Coordinates of C-alpha atoms and ligand atoms in Angstrom, one line a residue:
X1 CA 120.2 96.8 100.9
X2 CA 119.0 98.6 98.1
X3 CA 117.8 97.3 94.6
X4 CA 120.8 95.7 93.1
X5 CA 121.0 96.0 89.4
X6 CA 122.4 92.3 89.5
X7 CA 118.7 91.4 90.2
X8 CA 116.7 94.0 88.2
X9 CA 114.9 91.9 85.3
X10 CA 111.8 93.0 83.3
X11 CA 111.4 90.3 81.4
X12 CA 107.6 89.0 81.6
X13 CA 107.9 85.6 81.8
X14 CA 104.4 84.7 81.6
X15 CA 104.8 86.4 78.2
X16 CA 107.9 85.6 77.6
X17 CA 108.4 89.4 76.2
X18 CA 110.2 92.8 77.6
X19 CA 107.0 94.9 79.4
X20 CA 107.0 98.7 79.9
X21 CA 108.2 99.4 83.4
X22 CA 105.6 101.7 85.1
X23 CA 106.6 105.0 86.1
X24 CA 108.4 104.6 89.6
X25 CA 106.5 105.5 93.1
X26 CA 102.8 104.5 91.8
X27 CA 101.6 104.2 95.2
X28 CA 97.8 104.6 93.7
X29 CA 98.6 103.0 90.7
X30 CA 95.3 101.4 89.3
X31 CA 94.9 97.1 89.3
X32 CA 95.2 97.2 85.6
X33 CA 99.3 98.8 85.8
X34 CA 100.1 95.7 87.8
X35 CA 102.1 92.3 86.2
X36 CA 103.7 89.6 88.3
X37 CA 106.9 91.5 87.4
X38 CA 105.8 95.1 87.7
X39 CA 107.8 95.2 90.9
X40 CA 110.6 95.6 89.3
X41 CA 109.9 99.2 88.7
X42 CA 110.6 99.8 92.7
X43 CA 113.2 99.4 95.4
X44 CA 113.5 95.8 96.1
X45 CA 115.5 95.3 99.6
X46 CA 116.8 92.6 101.5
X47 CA 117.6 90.6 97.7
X48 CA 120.6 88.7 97.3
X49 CA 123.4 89.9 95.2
X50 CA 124.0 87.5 92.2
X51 CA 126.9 87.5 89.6
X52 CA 125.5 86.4 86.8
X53 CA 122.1 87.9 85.7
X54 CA 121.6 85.3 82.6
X55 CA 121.1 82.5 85.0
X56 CA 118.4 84.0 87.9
X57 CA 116.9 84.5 84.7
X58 CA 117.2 80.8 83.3
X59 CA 116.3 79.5 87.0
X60 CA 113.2 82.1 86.9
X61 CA 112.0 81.0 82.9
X62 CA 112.6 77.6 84.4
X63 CA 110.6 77.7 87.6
X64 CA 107.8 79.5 86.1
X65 CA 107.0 76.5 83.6
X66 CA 106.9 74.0 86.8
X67 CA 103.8 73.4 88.1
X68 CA 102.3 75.6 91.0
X69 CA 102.7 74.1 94.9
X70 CA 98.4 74.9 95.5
X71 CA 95.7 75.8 93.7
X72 CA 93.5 78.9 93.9
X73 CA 90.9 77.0 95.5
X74 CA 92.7 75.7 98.5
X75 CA 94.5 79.7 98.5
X76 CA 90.4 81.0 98.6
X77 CA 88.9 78.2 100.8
X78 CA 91.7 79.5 103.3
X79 CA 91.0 83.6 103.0
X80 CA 87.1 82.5 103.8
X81 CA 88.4 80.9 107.0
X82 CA 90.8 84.0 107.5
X83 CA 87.3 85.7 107.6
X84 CA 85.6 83.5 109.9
X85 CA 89.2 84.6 112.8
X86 CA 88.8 88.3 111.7
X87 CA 85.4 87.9 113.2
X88 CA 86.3 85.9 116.1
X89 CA 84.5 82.7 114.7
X90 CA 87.2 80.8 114.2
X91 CA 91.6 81.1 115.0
X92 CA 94.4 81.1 113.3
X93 CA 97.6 79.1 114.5
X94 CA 100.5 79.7 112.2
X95 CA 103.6 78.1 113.4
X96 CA 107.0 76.8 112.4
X97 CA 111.1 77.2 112.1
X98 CA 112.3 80.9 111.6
X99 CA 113.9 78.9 108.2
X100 CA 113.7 75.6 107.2
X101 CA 116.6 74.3 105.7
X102 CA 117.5 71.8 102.8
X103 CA 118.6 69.0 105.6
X104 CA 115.5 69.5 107.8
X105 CA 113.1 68.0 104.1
X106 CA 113.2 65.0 106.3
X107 CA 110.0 62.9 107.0
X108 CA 111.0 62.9 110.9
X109 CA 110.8 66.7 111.4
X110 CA 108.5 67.9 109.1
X111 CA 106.0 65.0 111.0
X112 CA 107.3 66.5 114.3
X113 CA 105.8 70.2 113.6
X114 CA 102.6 68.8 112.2
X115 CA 102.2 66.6 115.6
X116 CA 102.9 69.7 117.2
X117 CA 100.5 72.2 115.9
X118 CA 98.3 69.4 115.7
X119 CA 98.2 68.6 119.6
X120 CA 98.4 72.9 119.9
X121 CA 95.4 73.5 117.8
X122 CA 93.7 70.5 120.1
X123 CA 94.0 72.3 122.8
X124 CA 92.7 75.5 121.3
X125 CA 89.8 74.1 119.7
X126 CA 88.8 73.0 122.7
X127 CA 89.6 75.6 125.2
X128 CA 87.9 78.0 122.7
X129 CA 85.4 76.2 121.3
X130 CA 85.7 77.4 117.9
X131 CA 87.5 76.2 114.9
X132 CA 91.5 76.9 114.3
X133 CA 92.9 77.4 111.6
X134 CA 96.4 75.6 111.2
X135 CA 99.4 77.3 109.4
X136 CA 102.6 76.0 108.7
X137 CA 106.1 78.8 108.1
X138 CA 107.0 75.6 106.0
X139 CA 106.9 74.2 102.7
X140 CA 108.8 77.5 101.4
X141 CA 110.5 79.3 104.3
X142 CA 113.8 79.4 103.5
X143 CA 114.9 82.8 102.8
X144 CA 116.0 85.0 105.7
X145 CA 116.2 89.4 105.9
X146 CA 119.6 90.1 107.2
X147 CA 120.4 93.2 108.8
X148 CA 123.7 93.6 107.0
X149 CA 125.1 92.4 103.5
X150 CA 127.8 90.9 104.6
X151 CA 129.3 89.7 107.5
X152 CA 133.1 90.0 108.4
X153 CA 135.2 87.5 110.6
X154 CA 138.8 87.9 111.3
X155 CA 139.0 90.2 109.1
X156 CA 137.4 88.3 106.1
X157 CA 134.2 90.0 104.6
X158 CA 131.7 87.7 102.9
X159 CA 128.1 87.9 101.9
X160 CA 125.7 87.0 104.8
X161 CA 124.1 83.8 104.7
X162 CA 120.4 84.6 103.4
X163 CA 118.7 81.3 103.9
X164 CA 119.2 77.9 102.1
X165 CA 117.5 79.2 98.8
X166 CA 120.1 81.9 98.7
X167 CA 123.9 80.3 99.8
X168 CA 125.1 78.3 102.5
X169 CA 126.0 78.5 106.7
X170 CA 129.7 77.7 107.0
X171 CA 132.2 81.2 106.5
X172 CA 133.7 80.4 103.5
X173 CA 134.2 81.9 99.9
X174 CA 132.0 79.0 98.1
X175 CA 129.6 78.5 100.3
X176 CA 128.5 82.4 100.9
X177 CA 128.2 82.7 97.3
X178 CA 125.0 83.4 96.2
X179 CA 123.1 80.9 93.7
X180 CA 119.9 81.1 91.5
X181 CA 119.8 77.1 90.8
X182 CA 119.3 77.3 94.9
X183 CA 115.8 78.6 94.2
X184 CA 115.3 75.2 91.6
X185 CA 116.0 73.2 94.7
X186 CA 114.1 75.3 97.1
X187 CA 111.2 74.6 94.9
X188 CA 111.7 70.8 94.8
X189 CA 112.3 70.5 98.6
X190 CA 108.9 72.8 99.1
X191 CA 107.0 70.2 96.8
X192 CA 108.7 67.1 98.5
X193 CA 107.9 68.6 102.1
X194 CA 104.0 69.7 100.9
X195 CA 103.5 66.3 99.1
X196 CA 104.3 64.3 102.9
X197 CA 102.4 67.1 104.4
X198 CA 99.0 66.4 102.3
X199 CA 99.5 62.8 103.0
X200 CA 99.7 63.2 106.5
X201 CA 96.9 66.0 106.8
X202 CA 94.4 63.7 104.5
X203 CA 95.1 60.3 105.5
X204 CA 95.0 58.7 109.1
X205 CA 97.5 60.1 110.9
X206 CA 95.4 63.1 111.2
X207 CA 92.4 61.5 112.5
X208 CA 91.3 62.7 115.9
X209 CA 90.3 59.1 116.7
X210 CA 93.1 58.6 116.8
X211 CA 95.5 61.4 118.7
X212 CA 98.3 58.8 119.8
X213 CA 99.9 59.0 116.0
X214 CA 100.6 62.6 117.2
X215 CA 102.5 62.0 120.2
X216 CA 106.1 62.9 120.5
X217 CA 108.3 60.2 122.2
X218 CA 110.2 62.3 124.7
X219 CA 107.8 64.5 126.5
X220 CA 105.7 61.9 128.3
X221 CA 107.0 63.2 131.4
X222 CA 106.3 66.8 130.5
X223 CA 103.4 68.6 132.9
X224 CA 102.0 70.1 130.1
X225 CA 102.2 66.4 128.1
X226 CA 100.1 65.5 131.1
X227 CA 97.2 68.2 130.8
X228 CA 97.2 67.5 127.1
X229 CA 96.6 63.9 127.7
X230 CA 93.6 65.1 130.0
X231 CA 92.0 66.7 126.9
X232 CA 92.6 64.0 125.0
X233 CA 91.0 61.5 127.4
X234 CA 88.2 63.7 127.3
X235 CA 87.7 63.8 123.6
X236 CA 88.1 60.3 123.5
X237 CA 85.5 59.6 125.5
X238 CA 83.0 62.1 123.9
X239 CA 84.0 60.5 120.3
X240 CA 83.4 56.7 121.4
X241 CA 79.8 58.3 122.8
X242 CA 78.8 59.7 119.5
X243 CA 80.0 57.0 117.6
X244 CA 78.0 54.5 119.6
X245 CA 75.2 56.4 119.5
X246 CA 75.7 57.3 115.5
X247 CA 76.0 61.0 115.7
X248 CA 78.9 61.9 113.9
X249 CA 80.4 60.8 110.6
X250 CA 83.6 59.7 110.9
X251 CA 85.2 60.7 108.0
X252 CA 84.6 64.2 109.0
X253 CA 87.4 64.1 111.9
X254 CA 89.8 61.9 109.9
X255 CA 91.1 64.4 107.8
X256 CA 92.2 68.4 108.8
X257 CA 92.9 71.4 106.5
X258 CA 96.5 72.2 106.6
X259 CA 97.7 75.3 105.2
X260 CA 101.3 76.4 104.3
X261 CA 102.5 79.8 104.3
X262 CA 106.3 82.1 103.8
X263 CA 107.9 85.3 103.8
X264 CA 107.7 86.1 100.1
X265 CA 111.1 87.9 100.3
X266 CA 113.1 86.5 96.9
X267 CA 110.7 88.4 94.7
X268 CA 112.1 86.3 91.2
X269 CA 111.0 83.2 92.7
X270 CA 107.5 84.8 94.5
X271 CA 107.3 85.9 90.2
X272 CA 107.6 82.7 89.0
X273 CA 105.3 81.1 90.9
X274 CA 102.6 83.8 90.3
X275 CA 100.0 81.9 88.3
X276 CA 96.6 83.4 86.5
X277 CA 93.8 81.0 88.3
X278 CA 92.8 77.9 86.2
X279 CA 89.2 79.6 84.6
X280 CA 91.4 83.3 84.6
X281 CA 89.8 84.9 87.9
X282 CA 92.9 86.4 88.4
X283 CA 96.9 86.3 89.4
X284 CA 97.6 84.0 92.3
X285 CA 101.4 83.6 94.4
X286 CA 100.6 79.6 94.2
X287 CA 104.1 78.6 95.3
X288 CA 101.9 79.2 99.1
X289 CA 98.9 79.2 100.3
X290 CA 99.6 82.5 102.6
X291 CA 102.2 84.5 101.6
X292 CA 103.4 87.6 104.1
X293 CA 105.3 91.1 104.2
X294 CA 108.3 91.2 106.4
X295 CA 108.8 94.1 108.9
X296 CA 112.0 95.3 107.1
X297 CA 110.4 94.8 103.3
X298 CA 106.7 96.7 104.1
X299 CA 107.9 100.4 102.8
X300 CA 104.6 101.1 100.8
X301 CA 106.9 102.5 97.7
X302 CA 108.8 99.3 97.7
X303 CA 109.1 96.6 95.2
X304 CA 107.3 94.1 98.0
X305 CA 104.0 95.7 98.5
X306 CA 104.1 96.6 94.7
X307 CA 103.8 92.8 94.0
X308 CA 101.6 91.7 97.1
X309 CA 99.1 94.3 96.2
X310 CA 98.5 92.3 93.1
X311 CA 97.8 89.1 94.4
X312 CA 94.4 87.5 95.2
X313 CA 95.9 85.1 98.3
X314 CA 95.2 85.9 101.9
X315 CA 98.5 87.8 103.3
X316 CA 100.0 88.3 106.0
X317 CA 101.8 92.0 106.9
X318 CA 104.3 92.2 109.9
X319 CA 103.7 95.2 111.8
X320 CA 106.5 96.4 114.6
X321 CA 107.0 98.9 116.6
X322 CA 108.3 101.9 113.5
X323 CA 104.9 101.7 111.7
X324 CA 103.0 104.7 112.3
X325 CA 99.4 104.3 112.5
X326 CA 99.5 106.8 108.8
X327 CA 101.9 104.3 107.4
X328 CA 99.9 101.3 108.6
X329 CA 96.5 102.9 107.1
X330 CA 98.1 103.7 103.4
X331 CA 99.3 100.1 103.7
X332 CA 96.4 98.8 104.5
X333 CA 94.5 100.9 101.4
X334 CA 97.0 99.8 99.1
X335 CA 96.9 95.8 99.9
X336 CA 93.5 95.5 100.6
X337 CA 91.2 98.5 98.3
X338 CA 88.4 96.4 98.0
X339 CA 88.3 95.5 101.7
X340 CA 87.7 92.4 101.2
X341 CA 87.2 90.2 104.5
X342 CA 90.1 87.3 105.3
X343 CA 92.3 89.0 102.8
X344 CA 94.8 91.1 105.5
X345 CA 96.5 89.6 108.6
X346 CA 98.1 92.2 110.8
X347 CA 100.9 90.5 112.4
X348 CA 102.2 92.1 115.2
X349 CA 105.7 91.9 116.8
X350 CA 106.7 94.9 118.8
X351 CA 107.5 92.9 122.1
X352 CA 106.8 92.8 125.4
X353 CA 107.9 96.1 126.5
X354 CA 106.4 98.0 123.4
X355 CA 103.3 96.6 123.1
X356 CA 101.6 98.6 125.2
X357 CA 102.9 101.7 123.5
X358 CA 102.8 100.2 120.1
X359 CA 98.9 98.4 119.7
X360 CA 96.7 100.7 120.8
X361 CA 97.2 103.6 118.4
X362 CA 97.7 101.2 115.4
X363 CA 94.0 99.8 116.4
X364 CA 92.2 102.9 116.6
X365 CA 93.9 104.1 113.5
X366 CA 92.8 100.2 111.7
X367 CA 89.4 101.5 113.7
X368 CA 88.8 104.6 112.0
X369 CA 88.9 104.0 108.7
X370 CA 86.9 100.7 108.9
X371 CA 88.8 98.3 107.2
X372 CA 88.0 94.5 108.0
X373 CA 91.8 93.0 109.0
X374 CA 92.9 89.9 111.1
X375 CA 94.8 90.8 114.1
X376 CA 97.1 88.3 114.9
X377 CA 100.0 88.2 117.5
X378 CA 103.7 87.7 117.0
X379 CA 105.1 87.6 120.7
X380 CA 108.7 86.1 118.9
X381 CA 110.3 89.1 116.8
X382 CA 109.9 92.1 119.3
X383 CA 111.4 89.9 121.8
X384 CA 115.0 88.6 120.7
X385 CA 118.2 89.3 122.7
X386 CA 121.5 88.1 123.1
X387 CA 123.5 86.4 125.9
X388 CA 126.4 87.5 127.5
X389 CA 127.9 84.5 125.4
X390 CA 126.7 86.2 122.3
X391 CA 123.9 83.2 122.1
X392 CA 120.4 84.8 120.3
X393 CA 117.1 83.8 122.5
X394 CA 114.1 84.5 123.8
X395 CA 113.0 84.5 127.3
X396 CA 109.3 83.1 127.6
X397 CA 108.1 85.6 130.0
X398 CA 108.3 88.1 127.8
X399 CA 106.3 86.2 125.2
X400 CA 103.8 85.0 127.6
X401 CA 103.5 88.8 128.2
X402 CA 103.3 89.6 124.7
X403 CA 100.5 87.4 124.3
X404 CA 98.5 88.3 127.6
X405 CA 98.7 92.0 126.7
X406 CA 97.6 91.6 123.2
X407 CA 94.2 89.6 124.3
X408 CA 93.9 92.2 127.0
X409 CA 94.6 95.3 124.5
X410 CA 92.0 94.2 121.9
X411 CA 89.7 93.3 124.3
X412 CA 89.8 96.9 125.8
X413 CA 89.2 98.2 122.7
X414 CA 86.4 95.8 121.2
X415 CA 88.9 94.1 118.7
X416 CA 89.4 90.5 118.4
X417 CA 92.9 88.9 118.7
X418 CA 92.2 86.5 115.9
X419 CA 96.0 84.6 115.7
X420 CA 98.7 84.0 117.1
X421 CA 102.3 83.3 115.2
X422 CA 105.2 81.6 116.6
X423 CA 108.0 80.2 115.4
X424 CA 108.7 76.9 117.1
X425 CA 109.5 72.9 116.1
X426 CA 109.1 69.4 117.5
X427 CA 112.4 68.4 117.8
X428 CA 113.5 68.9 121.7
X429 CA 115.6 72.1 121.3
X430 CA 116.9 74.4 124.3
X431 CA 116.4 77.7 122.4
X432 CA 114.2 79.9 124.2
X433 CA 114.7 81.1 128.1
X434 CA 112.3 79.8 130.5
X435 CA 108.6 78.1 130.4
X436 CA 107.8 75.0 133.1
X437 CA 111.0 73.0 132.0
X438 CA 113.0 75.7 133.7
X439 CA 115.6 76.4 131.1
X440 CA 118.4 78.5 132.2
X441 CA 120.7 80.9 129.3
X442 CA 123.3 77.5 130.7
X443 CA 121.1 75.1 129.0
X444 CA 121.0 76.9 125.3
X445 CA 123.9 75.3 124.0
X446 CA 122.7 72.3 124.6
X447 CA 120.4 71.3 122.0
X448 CA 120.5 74.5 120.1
X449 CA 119.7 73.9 116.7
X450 CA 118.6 77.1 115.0
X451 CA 120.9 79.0 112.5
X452 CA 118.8 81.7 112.9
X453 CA 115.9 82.9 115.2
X454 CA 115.8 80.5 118.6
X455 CA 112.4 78.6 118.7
X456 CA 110.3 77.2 121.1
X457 CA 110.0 73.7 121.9
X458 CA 107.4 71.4 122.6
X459 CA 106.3 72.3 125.9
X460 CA 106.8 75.8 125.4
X461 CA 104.7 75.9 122.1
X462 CA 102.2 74.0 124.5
X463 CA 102.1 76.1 127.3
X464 CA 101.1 79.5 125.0
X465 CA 98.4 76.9 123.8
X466 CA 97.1 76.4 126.8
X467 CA 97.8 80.1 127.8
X468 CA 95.4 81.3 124.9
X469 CA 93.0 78.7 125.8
X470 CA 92.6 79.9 129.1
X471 CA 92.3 83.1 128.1
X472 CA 89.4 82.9 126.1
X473 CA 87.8 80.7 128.6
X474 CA 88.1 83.9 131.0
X475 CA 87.1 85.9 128.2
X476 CA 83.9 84.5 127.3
Ligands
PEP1 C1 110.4 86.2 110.7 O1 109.2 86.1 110.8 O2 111.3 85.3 110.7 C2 110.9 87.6 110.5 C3 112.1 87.9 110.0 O3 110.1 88.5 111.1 P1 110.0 90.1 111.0 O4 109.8 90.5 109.5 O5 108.7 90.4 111.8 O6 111.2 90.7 111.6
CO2 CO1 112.4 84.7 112.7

């Protein structure tokens, strides 16, 4: 959808006063033009329609007097890490639901993806032998690109459902309207989810002495349970060795960074959380640590790369199979001028038949002009389809193969695959096609639990672990 009017507010409400909108299509439009709302002055798509423009406005004023979700230093701590995977000294695993939901703010679930990309990132840092980087699609992911404005059953046409922040599931007139004072309670769920996240992250559960807090209940049986319980034997052993013999402090494997990260889609409430740094180094998105560009939102005149481009955070840019290798490079000039390392993560998602087509002109384009990026690897988006039931999956062949062929791809080509991101959970779904469990398109409606994109489960998410672990063992 186009810019609606319904959403079109200059008001500057860091300033609380009415600023100049900047002449429209600005595409080299100096640092100083720029204002947490100067993407206003562009084509915002994929926004929700709302009736009433008074009150996106209160919910906006009111959410940009709440306090920020991180801080600048945890948001450039992260972009020095980013660095260290650009370079191939460290990885990036960035993981989670397609969108959360308001139900899902639940201790169990949120626990289960951090035990899951905790066991993941075990595997990797070993396998790898270089730091990872863990990322959560949580803590903020609620709001969903549609690929129509509204959807019609039976005759009846109503607004799509655009994530929790937005309006709600069930095909009716309430529920599909949409609702500013959802984006109050997508902030409070956010800060309830990242406040159980710290805690978990900082305290003991994430201490690698102790790996049993991670485990999840029903995969014991799971072959790829089994090889993870290998590693962990391992480490175990290794641990109790330096610990005997004093060589390691403990407190320094007690704890592990956790970062969270979105789609900053809703650009009111990606405004409202845009914050000048404490000690004014400049304007931070601090509603997430790593904010990114969808596929359908990245046209360089549009309202969203008007607002990334002003923001110091790492970010990440989704890259399919329409970008030209042109388009990609202004993109990349427009985000990134400075070239500053850690600060652009290419995430690509053509799929498993494209990529061969797609990466390797996009990389000797990113090649030529020099620019330091993070290549990471979306094997999810390029490779939905739907059953002959009309059920949305994935088969995991085709994103095993997405993955292969990227490592292959930038190793041919003296780039480093620096990421991968998938979106997956830890509760025991049947979403995606295939992996060791054998499921079959019978199984999906099982324990499908997705509204939206289909996810993998545990020992699916484990299996492209151990995948990219192997890999770089080759590799190296
Ligand atoms: C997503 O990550 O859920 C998504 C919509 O991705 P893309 O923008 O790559 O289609
Ligand atoms: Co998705």
């Amino acid at each position: 959808m186009d810019k609606d009017p319904a959403i079109r507010f200059a008001v500057d409400v860091h300033h609380g006063s009415s600023i100049p909108i900047p002449p429209a299509n600005s595409q080299k439009s100096p640092m100083s033009d720029w204002k947490p709302c100067s993407w206003n002055s562009k084509s915002a798509s994929q926004q929700p329609c709302y009736n009433s423009k008074a009150e996106l406005q209160a919910v906006v004023s009111e959410l940009s007097e709440r306090p920020p979700l991180v801080t600048s230093w945890e948001v450039e701590r992260l972009r020095n890490q980013l660095a260290l995977a650009a370079n191939g000294k460290a990885f990036l695993l960035q993981g989670g639901d397609c969108s959360e939901s308001f139900q899902a703010c639940r201790a169990d679930p949120i626990a289960k993806k951090l035990k899951v990309l905790l066991q993941m990132s075990l595997v990797l840092v070993y396998g790898m032998n270089k730091p990872v980087i863990r990322v959560g699609r949580i803590a903020g992911q609620y709001a969903k690109p549609r690929s129509s404005d509204t959807e019609t059953r039976d005759g009846i046409t109503l607004p799509s459902y655009r994530g929790d922040c937005v309006n709600r599931i069930p095909f009716t007139e309430e529920d599909r309207k949409n609702r500013p004072e959802l984006l109050l309670e997508a902030y409070s769920r956010s800060a309830q989810t990242l406040n159980y996240l710290r805690a978990l992250a900082e305290g003991g559960f994430a201490d690698i002495h102790h790996p049993e807090n991670w485990e999840l209940e029903f995969v014991t049986q799971s072959k790829k349970s089994q090889q993870y319980h290998k590693i962990v034997n391992g480490i175990s052993d290794s641990l109790r060795f330096l610990d005997t013999i004093g060589g390691v402090a403990n407190g320094d494997l007690s704890r592990v960074d956790f970062y969270t990260s979105h789609e900053a889609l809703l650009l009111p409430y990606e405004q409202s959380l845009t914050r000048q740094s404490i000690g004014g180094t400049g304007w931070y998105n601090l509603g997430t640590h790593y904010p990114w560009i969808g596929d359908r939102t990245r046209a360089i005149d549009g309202a969203h790369v008007e607002y990334f481009r002003g923001i110091k955070n790492p970010i990440g840019l989704k890259v399919g199979p329409t970008a030209s290798p042109e388009e990609l490079t202004d993109l990349i000039r427009t985000l990134n001028p400075d070239r500053k390392a850690g600060r652009l993560t290419l995430i690509c998602r053509f799929g498993a038949q494209k990529i061969q087509s797609c990466l390797p002109p996009l990389i000797a384009a990113v090649e030529r002009i020099g620019h330091p990026v993070l290549w990471s690897i979306d094997p999810m988006h390029g490779n939905t389809i739907t059953t002959d039931h009309g059920i949305k999956t994935r088969r995991f062949d085709d994103i095993l193969s997405e993955v292969r062929d990227s490592f292959l791809i930038h190793e041919e080509h003296g780039t480093i695959a620096g990421g991968i991101h998938l979106e997956l959970t830890g509760n025991d779904v049947t979403e995606c096609i295939g992996g060791t469990g054998g499921l079959q398109s019978t199984d999906l409606a099982r324990a499908y639990e997705s509204t939206v994109d289909p996810r993998l489960n545990y020992e699916q998410a484990m299996e492209i672990a151990f995948l990219i672990a192997g890999q770089a063992r080759q590799a190296s």
